Short mmCIF file of N, CA, C and O in Angstrom, two decimals:
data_model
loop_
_atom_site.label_atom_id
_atom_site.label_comp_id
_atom_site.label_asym_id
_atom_site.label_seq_id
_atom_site.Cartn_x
_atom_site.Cartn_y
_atom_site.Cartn_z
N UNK A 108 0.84 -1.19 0.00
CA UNK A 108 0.00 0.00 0.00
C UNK A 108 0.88 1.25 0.00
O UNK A 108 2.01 1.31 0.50
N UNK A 109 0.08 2.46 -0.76
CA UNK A 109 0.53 3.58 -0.64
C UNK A 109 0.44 4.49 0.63
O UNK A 109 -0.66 5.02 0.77
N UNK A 110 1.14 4.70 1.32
CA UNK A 110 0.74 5.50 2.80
C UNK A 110 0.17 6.80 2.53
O UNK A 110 -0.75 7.30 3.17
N UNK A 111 0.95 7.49 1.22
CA UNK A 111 0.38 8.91 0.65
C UNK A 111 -0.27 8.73 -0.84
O UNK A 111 -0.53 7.59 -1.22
N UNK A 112 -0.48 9.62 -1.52
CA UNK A 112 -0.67 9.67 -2.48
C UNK A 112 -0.06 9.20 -3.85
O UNK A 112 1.09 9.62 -3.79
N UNK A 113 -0.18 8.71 -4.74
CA UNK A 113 1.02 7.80 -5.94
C UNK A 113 1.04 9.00 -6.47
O UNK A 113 0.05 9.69 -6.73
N UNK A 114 2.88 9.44 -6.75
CA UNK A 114 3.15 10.40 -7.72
C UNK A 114 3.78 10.09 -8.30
O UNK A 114 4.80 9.54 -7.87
N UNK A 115 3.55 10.26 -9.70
CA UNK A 115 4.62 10.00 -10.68
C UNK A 115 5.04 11.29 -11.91
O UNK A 115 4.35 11.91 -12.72
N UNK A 116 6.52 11.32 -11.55
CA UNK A 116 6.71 12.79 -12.58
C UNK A 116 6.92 12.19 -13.95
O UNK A 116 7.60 12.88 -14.71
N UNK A 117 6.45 10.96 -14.44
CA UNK A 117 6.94 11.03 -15.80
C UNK A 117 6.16 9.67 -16.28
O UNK A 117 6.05 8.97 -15.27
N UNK A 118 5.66 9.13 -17.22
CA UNK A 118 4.95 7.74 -17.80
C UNK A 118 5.65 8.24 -19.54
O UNK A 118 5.47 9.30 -20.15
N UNK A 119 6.52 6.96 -19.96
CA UNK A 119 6.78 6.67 -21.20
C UNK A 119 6.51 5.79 -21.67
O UNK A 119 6.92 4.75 -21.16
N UNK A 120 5.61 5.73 -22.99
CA UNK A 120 5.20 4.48 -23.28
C UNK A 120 5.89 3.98 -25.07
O UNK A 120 5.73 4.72 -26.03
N UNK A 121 6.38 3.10 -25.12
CA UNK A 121 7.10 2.96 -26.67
C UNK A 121 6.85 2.12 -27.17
O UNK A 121 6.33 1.27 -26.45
N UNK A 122 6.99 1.83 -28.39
CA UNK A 122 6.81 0.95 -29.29
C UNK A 122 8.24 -0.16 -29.48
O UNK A 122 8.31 -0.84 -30.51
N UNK A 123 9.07 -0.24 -28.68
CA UNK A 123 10.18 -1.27 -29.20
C UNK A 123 10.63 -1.22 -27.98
O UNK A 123 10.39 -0.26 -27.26
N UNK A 124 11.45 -2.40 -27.53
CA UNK A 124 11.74 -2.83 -26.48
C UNK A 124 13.09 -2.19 -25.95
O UNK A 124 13.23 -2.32 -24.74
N UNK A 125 14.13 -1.52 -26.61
CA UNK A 125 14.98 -0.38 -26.25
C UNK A 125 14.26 0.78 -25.41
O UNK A 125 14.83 1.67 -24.79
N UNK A 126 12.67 0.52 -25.53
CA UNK A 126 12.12 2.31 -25.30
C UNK A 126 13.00 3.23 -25.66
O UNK A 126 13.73 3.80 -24.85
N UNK A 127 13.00 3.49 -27.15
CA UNK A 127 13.33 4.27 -28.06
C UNK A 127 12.49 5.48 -28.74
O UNK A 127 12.59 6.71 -28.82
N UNK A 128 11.64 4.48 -29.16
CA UNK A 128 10.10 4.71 -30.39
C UNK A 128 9.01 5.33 -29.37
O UNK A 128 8.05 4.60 -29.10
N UNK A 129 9.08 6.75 -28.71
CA UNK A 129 7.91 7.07 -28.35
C UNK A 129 6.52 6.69 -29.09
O UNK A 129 6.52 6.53 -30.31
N UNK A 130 5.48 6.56 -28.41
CA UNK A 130 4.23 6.38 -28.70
C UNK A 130 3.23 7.37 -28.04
O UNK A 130 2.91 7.63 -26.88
N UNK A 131 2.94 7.73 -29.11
CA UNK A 131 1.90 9.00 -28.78
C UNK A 131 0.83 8.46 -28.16
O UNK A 131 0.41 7.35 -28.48
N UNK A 132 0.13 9.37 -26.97
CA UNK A 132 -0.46 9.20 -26.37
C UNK A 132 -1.90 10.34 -26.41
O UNK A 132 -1.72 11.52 -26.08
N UNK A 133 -2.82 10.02 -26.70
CA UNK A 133 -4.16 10.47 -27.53
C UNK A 133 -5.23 10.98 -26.87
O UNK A 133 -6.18 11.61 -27.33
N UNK A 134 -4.92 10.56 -25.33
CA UNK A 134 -5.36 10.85 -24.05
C UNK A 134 -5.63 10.05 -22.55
O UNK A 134 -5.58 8.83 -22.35
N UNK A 135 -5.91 11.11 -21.58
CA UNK A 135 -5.22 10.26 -20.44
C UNK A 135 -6.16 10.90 -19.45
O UNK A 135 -6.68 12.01 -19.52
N UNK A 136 -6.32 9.64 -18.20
CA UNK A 136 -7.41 9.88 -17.31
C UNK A 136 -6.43 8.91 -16.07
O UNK A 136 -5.38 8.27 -16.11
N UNK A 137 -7.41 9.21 -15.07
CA UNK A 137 -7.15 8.73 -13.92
C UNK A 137 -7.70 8.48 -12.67
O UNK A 137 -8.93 8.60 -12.77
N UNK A 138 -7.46 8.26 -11.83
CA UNK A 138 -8.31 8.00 -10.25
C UNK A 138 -8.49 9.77 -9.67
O UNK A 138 -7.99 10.67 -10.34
N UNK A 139 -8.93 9.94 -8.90
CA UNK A 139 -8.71 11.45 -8.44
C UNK A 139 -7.65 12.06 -7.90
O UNK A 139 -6.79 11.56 -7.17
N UNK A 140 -7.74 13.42 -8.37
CA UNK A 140 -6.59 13.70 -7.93
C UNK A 140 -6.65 15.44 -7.79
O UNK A 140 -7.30 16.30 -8.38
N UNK A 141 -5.76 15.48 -6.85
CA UNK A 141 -5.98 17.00 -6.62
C UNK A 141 -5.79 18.41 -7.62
O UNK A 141 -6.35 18.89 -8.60
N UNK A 142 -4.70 18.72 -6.77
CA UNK A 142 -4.07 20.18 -8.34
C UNK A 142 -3.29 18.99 -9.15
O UNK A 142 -2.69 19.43 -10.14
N UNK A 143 -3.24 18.42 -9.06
CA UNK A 143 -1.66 17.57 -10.02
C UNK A 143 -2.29 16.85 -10.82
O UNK A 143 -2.43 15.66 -10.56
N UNK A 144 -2.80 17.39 -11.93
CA UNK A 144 -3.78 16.31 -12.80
C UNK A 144 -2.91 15.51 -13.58
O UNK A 144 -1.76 15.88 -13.82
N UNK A 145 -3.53 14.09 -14.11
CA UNK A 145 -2.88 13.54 -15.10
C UNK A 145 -1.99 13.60 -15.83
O UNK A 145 -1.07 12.79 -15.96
N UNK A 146 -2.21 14.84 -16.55
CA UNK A 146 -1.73 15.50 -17.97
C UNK A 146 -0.08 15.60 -17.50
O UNK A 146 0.83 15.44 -18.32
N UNK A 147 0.08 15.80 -16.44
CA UNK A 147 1.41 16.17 -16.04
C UNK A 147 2.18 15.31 -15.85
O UNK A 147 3.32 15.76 -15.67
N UNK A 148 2.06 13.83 -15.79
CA UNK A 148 2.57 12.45 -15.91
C UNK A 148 3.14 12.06 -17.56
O UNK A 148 3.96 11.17 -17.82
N UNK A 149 2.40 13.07 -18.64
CA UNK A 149 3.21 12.60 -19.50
C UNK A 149 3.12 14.15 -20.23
O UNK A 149 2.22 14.39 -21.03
N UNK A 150 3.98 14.98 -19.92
CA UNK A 150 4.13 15.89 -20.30
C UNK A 150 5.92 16.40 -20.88
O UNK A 150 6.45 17.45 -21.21
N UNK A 151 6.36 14.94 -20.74
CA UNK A 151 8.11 15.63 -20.54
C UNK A 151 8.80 15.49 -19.61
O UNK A 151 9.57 14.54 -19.43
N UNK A 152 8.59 16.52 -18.81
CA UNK A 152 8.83 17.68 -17.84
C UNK A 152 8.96 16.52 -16.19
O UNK A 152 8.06 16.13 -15.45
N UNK A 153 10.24 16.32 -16.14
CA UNK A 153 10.38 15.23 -15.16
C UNK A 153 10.04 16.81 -13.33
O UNK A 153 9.64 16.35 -12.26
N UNK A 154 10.19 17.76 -13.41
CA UNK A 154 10.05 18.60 -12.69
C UNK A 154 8.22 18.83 -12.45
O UNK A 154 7.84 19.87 -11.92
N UNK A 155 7.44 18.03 -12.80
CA UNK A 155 6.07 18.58 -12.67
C UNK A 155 5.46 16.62 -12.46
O UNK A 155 6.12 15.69 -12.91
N UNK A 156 4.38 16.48 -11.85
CA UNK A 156 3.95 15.23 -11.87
C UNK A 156 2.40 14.81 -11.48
O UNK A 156 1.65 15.65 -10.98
N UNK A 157 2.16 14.07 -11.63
CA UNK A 157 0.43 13.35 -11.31
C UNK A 157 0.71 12.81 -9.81
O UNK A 157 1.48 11.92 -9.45
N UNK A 158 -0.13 13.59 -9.09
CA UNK A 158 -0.58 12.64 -7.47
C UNK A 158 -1.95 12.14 -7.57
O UNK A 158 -2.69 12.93 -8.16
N UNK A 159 -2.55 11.02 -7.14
CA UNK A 159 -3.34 10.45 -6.98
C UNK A 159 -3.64 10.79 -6.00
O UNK A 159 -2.69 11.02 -5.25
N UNK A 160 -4.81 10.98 -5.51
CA UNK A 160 -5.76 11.51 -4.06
C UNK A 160 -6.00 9.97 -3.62
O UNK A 160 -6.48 9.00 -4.22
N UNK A 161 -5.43 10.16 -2.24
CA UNK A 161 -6.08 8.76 -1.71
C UNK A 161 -6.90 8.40 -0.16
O UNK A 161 -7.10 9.29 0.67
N UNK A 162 -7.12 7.67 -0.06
CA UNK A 162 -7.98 8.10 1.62
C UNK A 162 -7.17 8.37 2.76
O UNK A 162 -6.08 8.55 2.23
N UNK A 163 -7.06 8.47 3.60
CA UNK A 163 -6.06 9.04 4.75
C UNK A 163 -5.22 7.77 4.62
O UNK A 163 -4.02 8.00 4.46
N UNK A 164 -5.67 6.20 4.65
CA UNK A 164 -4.93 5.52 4.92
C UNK A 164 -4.26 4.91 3.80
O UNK A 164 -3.78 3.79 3.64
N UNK A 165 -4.36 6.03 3.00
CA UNK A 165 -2.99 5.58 1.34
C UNK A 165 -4.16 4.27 0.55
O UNK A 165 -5.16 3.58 0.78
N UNK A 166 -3.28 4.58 -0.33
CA UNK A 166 -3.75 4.07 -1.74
C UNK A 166 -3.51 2.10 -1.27
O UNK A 166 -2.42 1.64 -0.94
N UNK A 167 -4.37 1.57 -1.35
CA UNK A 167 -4.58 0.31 -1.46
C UNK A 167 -4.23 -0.15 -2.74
O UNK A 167 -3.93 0.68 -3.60
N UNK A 168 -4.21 -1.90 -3.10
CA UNK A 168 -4.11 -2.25 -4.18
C UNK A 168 -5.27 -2.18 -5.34
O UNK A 168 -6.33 -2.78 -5.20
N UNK A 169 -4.93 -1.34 -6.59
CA UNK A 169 -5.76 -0.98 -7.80
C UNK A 169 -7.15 0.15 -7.40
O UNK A 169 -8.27 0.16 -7.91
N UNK A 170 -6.38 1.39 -5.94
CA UNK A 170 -6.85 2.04 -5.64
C UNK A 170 -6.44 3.33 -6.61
O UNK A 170 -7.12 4.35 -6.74
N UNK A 171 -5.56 3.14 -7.06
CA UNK A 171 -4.61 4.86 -7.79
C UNK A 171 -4.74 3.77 -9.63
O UNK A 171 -4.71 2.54 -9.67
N UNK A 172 -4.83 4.41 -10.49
CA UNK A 172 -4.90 4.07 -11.80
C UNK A 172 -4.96 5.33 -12.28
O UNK A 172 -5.53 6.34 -11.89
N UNK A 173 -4.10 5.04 -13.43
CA UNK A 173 -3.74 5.88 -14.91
C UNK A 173 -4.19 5.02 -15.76
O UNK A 173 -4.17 3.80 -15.59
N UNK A 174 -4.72 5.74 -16.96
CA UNK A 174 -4.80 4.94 -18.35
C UNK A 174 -5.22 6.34 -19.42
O UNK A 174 -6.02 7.27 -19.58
N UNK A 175 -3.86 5.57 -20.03
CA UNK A 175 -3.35 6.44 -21.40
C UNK A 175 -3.74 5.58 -22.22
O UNK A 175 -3.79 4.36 -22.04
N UNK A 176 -4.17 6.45 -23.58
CA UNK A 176 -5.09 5.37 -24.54
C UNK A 176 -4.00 6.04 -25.39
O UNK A 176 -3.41 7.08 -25.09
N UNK A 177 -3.78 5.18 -26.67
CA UNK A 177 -3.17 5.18 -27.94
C UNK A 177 -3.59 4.67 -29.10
O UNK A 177 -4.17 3.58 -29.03
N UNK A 178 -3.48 5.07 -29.95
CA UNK A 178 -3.97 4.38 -31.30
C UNK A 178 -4.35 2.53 -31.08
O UNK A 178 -3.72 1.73 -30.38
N UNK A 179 -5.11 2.36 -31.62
CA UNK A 179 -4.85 0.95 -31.73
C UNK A 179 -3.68 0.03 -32.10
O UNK A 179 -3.02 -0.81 -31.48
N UNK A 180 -3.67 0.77 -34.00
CA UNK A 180 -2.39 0.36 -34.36
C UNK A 180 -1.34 -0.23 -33.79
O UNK A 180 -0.82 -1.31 -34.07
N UNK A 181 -0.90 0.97 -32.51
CA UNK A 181 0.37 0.70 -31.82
C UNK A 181 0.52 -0.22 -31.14
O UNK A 181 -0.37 -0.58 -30.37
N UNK A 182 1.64 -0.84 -31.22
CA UNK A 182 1.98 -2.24 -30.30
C UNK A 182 2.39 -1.53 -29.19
O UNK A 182 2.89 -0.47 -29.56
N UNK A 183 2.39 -1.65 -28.07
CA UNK A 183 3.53 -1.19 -27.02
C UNK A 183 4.65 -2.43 -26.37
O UNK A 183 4.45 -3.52 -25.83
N UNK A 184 5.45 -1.94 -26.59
CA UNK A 184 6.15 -3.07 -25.96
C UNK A 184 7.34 -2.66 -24.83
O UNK A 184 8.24 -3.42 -24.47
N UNK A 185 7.11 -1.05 -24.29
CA UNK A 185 8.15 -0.90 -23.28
C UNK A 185 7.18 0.14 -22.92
O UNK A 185 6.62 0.98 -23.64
N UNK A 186 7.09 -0.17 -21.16
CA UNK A 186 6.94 1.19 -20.55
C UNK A 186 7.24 1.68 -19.33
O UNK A 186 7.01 1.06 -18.29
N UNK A 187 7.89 3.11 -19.42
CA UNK A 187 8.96 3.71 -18.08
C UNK A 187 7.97 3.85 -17.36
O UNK A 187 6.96 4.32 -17.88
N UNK A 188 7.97 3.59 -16.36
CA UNK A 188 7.20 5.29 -15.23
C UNK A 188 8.29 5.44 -14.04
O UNK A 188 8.75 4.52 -13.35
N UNK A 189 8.58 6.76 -13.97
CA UNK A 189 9.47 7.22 -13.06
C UNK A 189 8.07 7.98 -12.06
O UNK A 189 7.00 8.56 -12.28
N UNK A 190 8.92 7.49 -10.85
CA UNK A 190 7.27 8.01 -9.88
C UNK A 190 8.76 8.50 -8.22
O UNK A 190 9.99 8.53 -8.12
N UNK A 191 7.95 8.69 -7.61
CA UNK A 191 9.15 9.54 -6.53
C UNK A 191 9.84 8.29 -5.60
O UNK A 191 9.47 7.14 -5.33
N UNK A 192 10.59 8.79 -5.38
CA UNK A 192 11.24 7.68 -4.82
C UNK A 192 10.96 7.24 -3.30
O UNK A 192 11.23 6.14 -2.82
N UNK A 193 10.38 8.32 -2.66
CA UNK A 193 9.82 8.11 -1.55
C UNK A 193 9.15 7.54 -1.06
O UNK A 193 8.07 8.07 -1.34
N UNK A 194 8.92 6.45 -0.23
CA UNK A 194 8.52 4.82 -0.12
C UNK A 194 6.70 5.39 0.01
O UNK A 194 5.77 4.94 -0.66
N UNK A 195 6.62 6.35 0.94
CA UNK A 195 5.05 6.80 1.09
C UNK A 195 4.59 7.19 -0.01
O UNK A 195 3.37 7.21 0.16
N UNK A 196 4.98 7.72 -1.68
CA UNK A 196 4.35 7.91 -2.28
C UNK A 196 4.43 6.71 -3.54
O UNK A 196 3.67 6.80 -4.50
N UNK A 197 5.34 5.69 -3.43
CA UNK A 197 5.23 5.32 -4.68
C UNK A 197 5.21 4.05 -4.16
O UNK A 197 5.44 3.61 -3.03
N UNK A 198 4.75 3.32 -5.68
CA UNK A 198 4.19 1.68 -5.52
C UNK A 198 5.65 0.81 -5.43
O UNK A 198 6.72 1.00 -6.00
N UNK A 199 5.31 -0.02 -4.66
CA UNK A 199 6.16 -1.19 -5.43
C UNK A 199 6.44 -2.12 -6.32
O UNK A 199 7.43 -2.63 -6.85
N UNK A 200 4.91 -2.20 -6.35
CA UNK A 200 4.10 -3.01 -7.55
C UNK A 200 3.20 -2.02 -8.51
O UNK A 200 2.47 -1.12 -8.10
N UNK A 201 3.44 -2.44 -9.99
CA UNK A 201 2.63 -1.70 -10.68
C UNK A 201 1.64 -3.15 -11.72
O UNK A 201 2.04 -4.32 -11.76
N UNK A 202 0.97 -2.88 -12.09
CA UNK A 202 0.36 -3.95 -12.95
C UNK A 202 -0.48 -3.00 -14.38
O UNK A 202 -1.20 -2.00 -14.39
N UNK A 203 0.10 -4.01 -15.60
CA UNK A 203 0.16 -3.20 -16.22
C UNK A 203 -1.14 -3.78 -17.48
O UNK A 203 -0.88 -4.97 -17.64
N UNK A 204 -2.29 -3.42 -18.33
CA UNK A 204 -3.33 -3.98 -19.05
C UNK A 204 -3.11 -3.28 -20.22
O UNK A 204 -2.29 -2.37 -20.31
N UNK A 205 -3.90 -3.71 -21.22
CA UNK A 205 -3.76 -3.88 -22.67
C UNK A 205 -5.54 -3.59 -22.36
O UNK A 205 -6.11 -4.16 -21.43
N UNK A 206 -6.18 -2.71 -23.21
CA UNK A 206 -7.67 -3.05 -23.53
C UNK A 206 -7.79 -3.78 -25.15
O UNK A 206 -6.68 -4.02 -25.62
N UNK A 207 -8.73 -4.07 -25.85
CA UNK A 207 -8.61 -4.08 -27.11
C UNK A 207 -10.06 -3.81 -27.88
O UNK A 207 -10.73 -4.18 -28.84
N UNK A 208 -10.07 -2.86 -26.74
CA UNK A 208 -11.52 -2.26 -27.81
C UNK A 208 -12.93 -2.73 -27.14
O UNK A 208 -14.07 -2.32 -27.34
N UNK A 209 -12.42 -3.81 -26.22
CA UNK A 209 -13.98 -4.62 -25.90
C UNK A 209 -13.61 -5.12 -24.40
O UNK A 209 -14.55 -5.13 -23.60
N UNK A 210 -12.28 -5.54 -23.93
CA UNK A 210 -12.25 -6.05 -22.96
C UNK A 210 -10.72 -5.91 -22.45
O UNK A 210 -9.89 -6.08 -23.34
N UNK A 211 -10.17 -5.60 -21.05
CA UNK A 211 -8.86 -5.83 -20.42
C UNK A 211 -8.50 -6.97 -20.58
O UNK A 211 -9.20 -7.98 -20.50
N UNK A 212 -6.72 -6.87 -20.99
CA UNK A 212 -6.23 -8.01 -21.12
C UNK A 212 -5.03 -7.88 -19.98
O UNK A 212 -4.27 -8.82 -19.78
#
């Protein structure tokens, strides 16, 4: 569990397993969150980031979620997330889904 809020200053998602081949990202949502919206998780800008709002007693498991949608087309096959290093805000575990239009994979 998260004791604080999940922040992450950065989500890269690529198309080749170097994570080389950025993959554009078409839009992006999330669990709640205060001033630190989404948008700021994949903006670049490792100095700015997404916090997840969580109940006093931190983010439980598949309590904090991001999901960035991309073309279909795109395969993904590598993805960063740099999130803070500070044990109260960031996961240890992340788990990661594929939709395909109809259902999570």
């Amino acid at each position: 569990a998260i004791s604080r809020g999940w922040i992450l200053y950065e989500v890269g998602v690529f198309s080749d397993k170097e994570c080389t081949e950025r993959v554009s990202v078409s839009r992006i949502s999330a669990t709640r969150y205060g001033a630190f919206g989404p948008h700021l998780a994949i903006d670049g800008d490792s100095d700015t980031f997404w916090q997840a709002e969580c109940p006093t007693a931190g983010c439980g498991a598949r309590q904090a979620w991001l999901i960035l949608v991309t073309s279909l087309s795109e395969v993904v096959q590598c993805v960063l997330v740099e999130q803070m290093p500070n044990p109260a805000y960031s996961a240890s575990s992340v788990v990661f889904q594929s939709h395909d239009g109809v259902r999570f994979q």
